PDB file of C-alpha atoms in Angstrom:
ATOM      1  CA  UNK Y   1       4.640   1.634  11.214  1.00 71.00           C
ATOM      2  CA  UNK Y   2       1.980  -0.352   9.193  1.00 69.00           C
ATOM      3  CA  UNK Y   3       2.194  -3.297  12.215  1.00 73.00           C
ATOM      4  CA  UNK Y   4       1.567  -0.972  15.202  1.00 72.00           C
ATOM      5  CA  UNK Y   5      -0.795   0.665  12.933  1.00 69.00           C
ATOM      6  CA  UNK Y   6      -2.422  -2.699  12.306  1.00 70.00           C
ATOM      7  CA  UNK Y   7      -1.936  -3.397  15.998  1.00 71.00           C
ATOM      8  CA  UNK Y   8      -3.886   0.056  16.696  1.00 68.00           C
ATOM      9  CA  UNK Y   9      -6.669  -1.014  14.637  1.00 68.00           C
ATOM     10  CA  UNK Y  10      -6.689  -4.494  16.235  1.00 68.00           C
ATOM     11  CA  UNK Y  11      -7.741  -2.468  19.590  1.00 67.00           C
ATOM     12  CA  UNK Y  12     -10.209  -0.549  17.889  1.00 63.00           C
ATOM     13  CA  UNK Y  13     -12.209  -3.169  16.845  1.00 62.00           C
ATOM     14  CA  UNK Y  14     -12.514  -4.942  20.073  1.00 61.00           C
ATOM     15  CA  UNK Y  15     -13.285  -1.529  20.843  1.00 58.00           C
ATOM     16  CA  UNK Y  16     -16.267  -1.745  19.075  1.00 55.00           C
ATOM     17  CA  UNK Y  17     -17.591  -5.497  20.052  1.00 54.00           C
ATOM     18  CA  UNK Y  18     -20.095  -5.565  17.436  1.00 56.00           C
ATOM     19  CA  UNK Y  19     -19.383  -7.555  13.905  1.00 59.00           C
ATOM     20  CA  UNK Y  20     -19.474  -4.012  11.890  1.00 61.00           C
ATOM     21  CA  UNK Y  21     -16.761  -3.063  14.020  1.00 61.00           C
ATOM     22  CA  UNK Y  22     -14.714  -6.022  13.105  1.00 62.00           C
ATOM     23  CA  UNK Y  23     -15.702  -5.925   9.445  1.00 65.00           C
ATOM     24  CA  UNK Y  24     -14.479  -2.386   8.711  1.00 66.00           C
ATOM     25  CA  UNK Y  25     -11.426  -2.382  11.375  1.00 69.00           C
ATOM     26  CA  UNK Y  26     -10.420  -6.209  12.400  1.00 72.00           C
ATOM     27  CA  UNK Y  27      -9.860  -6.538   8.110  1.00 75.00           C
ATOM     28  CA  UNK Y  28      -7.729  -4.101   7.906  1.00 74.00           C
ATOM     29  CA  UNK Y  29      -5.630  -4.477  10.781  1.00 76.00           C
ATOM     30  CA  UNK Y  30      -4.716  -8.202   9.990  1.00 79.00           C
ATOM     31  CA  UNK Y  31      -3.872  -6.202   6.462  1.00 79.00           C
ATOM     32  CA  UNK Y  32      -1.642  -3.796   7.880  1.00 78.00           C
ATOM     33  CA  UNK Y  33       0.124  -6.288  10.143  1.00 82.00           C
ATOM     34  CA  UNK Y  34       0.619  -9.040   7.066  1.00 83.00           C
ATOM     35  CA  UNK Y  35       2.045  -6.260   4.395  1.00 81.00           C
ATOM     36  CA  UNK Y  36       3.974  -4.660   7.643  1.00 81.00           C
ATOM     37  CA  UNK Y  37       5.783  -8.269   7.668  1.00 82.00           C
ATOM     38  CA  UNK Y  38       5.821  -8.738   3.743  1.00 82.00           C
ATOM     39  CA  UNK Y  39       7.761  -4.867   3.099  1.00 81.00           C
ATOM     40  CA  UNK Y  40      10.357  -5.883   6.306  1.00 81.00           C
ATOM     41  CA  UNK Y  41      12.140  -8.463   3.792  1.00 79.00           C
ATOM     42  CA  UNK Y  42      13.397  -6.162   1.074  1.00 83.00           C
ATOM     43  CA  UNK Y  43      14.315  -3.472   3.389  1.00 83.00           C
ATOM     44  CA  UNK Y  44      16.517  -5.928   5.203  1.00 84.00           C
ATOM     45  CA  UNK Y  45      18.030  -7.022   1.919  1.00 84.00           C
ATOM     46  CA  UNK Y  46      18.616  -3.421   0.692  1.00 85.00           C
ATOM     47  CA  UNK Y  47      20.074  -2.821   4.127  1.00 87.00           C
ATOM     48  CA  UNK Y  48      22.382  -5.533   3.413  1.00 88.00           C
ATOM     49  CA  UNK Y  49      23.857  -4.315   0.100  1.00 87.00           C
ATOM     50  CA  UNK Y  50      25.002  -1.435   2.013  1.00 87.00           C
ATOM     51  CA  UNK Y  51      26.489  -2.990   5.042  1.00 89.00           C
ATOM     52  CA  UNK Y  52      28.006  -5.978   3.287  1.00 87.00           C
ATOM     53  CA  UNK Y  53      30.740  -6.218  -0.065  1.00 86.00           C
ATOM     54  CA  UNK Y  54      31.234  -8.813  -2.158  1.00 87.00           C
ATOM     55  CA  UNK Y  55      27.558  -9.463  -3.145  1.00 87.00           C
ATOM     56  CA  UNK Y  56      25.889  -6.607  -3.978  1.00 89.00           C
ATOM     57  CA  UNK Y  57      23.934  -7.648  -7.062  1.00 90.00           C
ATOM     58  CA  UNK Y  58      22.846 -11.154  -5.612  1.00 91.00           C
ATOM     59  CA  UNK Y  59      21.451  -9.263  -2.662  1.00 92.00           C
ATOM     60  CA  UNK Y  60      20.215  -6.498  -4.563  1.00 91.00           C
ATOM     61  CA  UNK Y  61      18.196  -9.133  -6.844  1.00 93.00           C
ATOM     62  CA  UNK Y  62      17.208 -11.403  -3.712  1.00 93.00           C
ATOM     63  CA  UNK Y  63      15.997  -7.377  -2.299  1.00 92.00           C
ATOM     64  CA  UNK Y  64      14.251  -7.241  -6.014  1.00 93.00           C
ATOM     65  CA  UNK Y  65      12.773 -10.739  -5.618  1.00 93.00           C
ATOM     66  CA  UNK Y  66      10.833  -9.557  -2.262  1.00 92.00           C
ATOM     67  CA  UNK Y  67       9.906  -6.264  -3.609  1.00 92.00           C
ATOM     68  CA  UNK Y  68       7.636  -8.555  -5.922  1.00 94.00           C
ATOM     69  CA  UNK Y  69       6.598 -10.584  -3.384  1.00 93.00           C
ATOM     70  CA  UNK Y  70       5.386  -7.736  -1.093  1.00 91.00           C
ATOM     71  CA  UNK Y  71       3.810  -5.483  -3.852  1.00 93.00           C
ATOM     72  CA  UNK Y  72       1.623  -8.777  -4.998  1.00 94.00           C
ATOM     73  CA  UNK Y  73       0.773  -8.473  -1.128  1.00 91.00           C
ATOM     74  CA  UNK Y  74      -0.105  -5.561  -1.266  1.00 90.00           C
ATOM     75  CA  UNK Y  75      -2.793  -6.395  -4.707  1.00 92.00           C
ATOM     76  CA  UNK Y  76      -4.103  -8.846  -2.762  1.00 91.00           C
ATOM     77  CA  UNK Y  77      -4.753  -6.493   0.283  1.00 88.00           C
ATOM     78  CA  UNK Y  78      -5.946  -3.566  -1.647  1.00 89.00           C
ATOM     79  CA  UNK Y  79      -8.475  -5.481  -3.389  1.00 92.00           C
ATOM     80  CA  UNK Y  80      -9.700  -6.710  -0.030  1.00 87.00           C
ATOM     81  CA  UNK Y  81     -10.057  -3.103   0.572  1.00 84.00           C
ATOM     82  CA  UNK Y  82     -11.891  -2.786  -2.699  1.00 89.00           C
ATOM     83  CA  UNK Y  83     -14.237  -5.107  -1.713  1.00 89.00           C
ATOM     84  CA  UNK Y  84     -14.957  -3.422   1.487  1.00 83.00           C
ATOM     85  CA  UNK Y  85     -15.964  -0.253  -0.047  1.00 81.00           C
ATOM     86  CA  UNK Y  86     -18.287  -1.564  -2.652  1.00 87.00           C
ATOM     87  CA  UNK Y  87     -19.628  -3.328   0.422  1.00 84.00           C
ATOM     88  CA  UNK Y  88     -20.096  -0.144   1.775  1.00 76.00           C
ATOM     89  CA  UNK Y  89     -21.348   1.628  -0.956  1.00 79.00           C
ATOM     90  CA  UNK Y  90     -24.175  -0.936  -1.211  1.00 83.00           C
ATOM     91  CA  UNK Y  91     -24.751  -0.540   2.243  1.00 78.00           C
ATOM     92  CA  UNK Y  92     -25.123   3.569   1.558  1.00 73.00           C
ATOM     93  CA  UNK Y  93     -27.321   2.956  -1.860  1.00 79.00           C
ATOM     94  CA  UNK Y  94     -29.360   0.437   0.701  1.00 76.00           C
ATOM     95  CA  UNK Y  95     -28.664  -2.748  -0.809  1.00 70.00           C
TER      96      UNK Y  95
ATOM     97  CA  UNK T   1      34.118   3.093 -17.684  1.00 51.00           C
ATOM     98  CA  UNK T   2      31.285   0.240 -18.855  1.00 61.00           C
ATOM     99  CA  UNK T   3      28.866  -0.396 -16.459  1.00 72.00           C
ATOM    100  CA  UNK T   4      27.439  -3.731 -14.931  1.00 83.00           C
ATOM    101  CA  UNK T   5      24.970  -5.152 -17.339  1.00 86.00           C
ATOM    102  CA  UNK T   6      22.429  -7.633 -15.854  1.00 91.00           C
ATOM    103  CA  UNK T   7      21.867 -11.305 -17.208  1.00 92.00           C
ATOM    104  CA  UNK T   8      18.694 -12.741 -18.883  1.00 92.00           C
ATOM    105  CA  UNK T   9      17.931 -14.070 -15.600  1.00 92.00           C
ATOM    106  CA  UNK T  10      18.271 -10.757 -13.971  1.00 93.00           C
ATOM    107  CA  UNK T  11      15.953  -9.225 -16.424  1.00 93.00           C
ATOM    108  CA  UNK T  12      13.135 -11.410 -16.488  1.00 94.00           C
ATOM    109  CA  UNK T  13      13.102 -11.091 -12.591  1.00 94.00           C
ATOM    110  CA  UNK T  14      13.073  -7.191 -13.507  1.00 94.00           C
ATOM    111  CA  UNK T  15      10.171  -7.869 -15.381  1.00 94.00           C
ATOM    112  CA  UNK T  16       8.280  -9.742 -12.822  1.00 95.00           C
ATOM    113  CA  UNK T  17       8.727  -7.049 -10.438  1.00 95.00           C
ATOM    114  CA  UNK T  18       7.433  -4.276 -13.050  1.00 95.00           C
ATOM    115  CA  UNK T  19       4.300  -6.277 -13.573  1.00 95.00           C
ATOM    116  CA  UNK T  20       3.515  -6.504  -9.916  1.00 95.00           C
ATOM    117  CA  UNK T  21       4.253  -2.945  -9.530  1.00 95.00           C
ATOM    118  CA  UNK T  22       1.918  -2.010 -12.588  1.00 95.00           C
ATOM    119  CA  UNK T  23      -0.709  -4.065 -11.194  1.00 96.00           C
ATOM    120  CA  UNK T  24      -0.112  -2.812  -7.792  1.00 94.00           C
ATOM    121  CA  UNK T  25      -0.310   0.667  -8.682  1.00 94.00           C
ATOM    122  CA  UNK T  26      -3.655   0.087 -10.851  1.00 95.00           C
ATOM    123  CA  UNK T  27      -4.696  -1.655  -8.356  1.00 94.00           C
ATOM    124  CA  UNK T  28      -4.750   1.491  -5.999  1.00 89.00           C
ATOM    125  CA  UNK T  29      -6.378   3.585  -8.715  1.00 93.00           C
ATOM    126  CA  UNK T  30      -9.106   1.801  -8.892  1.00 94.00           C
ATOM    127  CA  UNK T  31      -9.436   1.630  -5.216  1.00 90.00           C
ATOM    128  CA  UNK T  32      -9.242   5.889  -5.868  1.00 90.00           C
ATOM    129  CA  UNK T  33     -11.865   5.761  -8.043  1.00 91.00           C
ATOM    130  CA  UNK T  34     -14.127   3.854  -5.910  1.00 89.00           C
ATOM    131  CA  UNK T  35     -13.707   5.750  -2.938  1.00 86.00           C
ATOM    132  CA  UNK T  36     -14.105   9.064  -5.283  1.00 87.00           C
ATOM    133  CA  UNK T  37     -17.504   7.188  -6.251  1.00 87.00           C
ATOM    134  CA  UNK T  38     -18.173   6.665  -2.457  1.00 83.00           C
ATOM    135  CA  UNK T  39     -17.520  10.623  -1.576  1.00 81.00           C
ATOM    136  CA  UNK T  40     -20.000  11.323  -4.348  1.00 84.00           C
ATOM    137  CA  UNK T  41     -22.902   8.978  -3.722  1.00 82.00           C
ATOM    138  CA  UNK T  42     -22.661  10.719   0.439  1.00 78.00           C
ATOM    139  CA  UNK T  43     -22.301  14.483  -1.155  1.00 76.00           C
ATOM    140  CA  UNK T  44     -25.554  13.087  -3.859  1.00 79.00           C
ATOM    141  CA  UNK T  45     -27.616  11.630  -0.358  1.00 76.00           C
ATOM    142  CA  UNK T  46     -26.459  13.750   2.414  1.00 68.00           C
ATOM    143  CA  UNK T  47     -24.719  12.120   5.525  1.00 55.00           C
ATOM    144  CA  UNK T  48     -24.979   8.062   5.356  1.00 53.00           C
ATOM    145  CA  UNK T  49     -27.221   6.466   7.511  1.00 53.00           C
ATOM    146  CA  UNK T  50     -26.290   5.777  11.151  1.00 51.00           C
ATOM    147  CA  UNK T  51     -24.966   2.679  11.620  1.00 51.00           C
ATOM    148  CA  UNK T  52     -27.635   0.660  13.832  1.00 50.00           C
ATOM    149  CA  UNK T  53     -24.819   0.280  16.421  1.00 50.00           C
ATOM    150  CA  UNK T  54     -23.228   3.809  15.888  1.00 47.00           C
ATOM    151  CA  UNK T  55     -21.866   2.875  19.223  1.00 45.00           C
ATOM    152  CA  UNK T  56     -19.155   0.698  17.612  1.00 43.00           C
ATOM    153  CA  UNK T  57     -17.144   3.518  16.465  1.00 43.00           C
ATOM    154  CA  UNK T  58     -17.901   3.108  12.632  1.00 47.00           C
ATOM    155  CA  UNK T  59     -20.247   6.170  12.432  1.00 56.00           C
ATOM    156  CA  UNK T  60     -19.939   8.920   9.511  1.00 62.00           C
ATOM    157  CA  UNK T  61     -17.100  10.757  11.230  1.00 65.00           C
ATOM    158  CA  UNK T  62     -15.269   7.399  10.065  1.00 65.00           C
ATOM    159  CA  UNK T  63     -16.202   7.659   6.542  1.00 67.00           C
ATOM    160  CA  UNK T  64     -15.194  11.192   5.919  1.00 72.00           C
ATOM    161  CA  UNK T  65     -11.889  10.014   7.010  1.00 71.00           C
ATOM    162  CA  UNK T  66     -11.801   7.731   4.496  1.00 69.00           C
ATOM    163  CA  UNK T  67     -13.045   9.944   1.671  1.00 73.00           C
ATOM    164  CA  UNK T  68     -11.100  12.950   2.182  1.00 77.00           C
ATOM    165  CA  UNK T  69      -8.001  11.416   3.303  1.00 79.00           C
ATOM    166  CA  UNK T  70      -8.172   8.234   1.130  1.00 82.00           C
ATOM    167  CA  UNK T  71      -9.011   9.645  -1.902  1.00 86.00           C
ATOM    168  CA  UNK T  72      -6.346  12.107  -2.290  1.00 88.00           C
ATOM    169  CA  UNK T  73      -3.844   9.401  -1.192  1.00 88.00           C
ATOM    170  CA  UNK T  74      -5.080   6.832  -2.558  1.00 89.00           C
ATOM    171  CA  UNK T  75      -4.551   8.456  -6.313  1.00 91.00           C
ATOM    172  CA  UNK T  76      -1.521  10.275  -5.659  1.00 93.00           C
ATOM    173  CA  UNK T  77       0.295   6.663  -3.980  1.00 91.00           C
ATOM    174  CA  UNK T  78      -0.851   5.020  -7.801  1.00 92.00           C
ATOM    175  CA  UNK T  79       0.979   8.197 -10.104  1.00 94.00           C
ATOM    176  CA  UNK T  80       3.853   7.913  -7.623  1.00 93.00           C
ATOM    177  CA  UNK T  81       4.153   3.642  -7.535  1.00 93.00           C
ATOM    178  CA  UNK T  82       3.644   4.054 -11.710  1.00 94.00           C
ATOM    179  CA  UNK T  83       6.746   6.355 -11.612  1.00 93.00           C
ATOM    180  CA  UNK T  84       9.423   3.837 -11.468  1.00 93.00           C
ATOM    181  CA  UNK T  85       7.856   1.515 -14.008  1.00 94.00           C
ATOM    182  CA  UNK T  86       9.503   3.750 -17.080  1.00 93.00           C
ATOM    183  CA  UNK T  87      13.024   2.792 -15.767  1.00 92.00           C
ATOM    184  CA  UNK T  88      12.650  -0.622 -15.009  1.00 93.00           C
ATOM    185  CA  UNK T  89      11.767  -1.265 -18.298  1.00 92.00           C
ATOM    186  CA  UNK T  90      14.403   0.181 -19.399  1.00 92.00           C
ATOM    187  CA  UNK T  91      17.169  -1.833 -17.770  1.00 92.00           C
ATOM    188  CA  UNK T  92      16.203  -4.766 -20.171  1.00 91.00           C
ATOM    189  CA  UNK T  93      15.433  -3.226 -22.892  1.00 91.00           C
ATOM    190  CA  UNK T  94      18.650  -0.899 -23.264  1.00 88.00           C
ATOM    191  CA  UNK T  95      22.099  -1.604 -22.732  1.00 86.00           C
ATOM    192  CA  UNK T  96      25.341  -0.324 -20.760  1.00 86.00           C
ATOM    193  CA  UNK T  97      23.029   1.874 -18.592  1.00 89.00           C
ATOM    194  CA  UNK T  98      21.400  -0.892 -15.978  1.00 91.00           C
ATOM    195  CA  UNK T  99      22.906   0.698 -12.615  1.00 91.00           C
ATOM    196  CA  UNK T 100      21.910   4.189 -13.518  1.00 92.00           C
ATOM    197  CA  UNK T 101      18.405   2.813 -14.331  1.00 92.00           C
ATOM    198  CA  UNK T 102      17.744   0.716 -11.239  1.00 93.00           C
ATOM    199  CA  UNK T 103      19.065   3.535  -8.971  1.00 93.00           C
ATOM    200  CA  UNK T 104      16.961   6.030 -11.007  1.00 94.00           C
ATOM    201  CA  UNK T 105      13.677   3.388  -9.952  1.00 94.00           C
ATOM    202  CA  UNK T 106      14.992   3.035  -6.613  1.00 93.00           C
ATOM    203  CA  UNK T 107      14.902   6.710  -6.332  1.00 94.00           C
ATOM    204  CA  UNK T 108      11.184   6.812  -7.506  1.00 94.00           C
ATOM    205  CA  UNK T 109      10.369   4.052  -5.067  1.00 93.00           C
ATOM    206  CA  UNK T 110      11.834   5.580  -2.514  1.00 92.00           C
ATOM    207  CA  UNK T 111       9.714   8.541  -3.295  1.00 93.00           C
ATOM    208  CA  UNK T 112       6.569   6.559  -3.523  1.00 92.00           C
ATOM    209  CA  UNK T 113       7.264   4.630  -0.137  1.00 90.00           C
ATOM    210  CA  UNK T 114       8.255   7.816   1.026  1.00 91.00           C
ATOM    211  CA  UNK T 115       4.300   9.365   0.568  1.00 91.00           C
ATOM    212  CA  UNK T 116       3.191   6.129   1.311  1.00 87.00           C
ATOM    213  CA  UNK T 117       4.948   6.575   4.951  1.00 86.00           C
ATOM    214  CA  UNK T 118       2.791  10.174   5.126  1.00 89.00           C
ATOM    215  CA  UNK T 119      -0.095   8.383   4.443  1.00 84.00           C
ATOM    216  CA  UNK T 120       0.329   5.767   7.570  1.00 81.00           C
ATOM    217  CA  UNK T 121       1.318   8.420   9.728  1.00 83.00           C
ATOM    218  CA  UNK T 122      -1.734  10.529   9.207  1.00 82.00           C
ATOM    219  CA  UNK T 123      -3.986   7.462   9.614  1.00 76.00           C
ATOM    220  CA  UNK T 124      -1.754   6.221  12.215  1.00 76.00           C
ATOM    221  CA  UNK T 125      -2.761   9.764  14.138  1.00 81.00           C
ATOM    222  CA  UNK T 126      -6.147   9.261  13.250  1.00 76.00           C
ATOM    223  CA  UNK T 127      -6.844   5.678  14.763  1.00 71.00           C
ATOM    224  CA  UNK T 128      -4.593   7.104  17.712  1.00 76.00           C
ATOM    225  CA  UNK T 129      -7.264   9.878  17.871  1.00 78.00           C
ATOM    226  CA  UNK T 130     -10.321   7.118  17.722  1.00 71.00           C
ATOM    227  CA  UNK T 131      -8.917   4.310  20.591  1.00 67.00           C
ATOM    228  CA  UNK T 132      -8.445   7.552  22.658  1.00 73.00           C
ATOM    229  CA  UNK T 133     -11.928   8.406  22.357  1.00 73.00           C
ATOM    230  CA  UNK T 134     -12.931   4.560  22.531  1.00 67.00           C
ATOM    231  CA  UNK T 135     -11.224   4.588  26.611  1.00 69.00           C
ATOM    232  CA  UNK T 136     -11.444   8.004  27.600  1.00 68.00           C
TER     233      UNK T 136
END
């Protein structure tokens, strides 16, 4: 959902063909797409520990492992976010 | 019967992922707060400015999206991702519970992925809505 999401907002900034356009939908689509990617890899693994027996707990902790991995992704995005919107508020207090 | 109890190993990487999660979670509030600071600096100056190429798409329309959509999600996604923090501290710091406790956390996540999927639908609908408008 958050890649064809990204994809969606991939088409609406061409849409727009101006840089503001790209600035407030190109960042967030190549967002959307990257943390899309980065949440796929524990889902797999959780889908693993109940399709598979024998390793349950090493999967669940590789699943655990990811989990990490995508929520610092997701820091990392969100504060590109952050810095979008204090861009923008500047841009509404006319800095 | 006694249940699985995880390894030092185990826990630290337990700990990791509570970190990240905290700092995930504040992380989105104070992404809430900022966009609650954005809805009231429009309410304080009346509609924003038009954007010299309004014709891009990214007009006020855009930003009231963003406001009233994102600031209720955005604040209610941080309380929900802070949810499962309590239990995953408490697999390593209490014994001969750990299964209970990580399915307890998985259930929170679950929850908070679960309004997190509400959240991309609705703006999923809402960029659907927009590229419509962009070709027809």
């Amino acid at each position: 959902m958050l890649i064809v999401a990204g994809a969606l907002l991939v088409v609406f900034a061409h849409g727009g063909e101006t840089s503001r356009a790209i600035w407030y939908a190109g960042i967030p689509a190549i967002a959307f797409i990257v943390l899309g990617f980065v949440c796929y890899q524990p889902v797999d693994n959780l889908k693993r520990v109940t399709s598979t027996e024998g390793h349950d707990i090493l999967i669940m902790m590789i699943a655990m492992k990811d989990l990490r991995i995508a929520f610092a992704t997701g820091q990392v995005i969100i504060i590109v976010l952050i810095v979008m919107a204090i861009a923008q508020i500047s841009w509404m207090l006319g800095f | 019967m006694a249940e699985y109890e995880f390894s030092e190993e185990d826990n630290k990487t337990f700990d990791l992922l509570s970190g990240a999660l905290r700092r995930f979670a504040l992380t989105f509030a104070a992404f809430a707060v900022l966009l609650a600071l954005m809805g009231i600096i429009w309410i304080a100056t009346g509609m924003p400015r038009p954007a010299p190429d309004s014709s891009a798409g990214v007009d006020a329309s855009w930003l009231i999206i963003v406001v009233y959509v994102g600031i209720p999600a955005t604040a209610a996604l941080a309380v929900m991702f802070l949810k499962p923090l309590e239990n995953l501290k408490r697999i390593t710091t209490t014994e001969g519970q750990d299964i209970s406790e990580l399915l307890a956390a998985l259930d929170d996540l679950n929850q908070s992925f679960g309004l997190l999927r509400i959240f991309v639908a609705v703006l999923f609908i809402v960029m659907i809505t927009r590229v419509a408008m962009l070709f027809f």
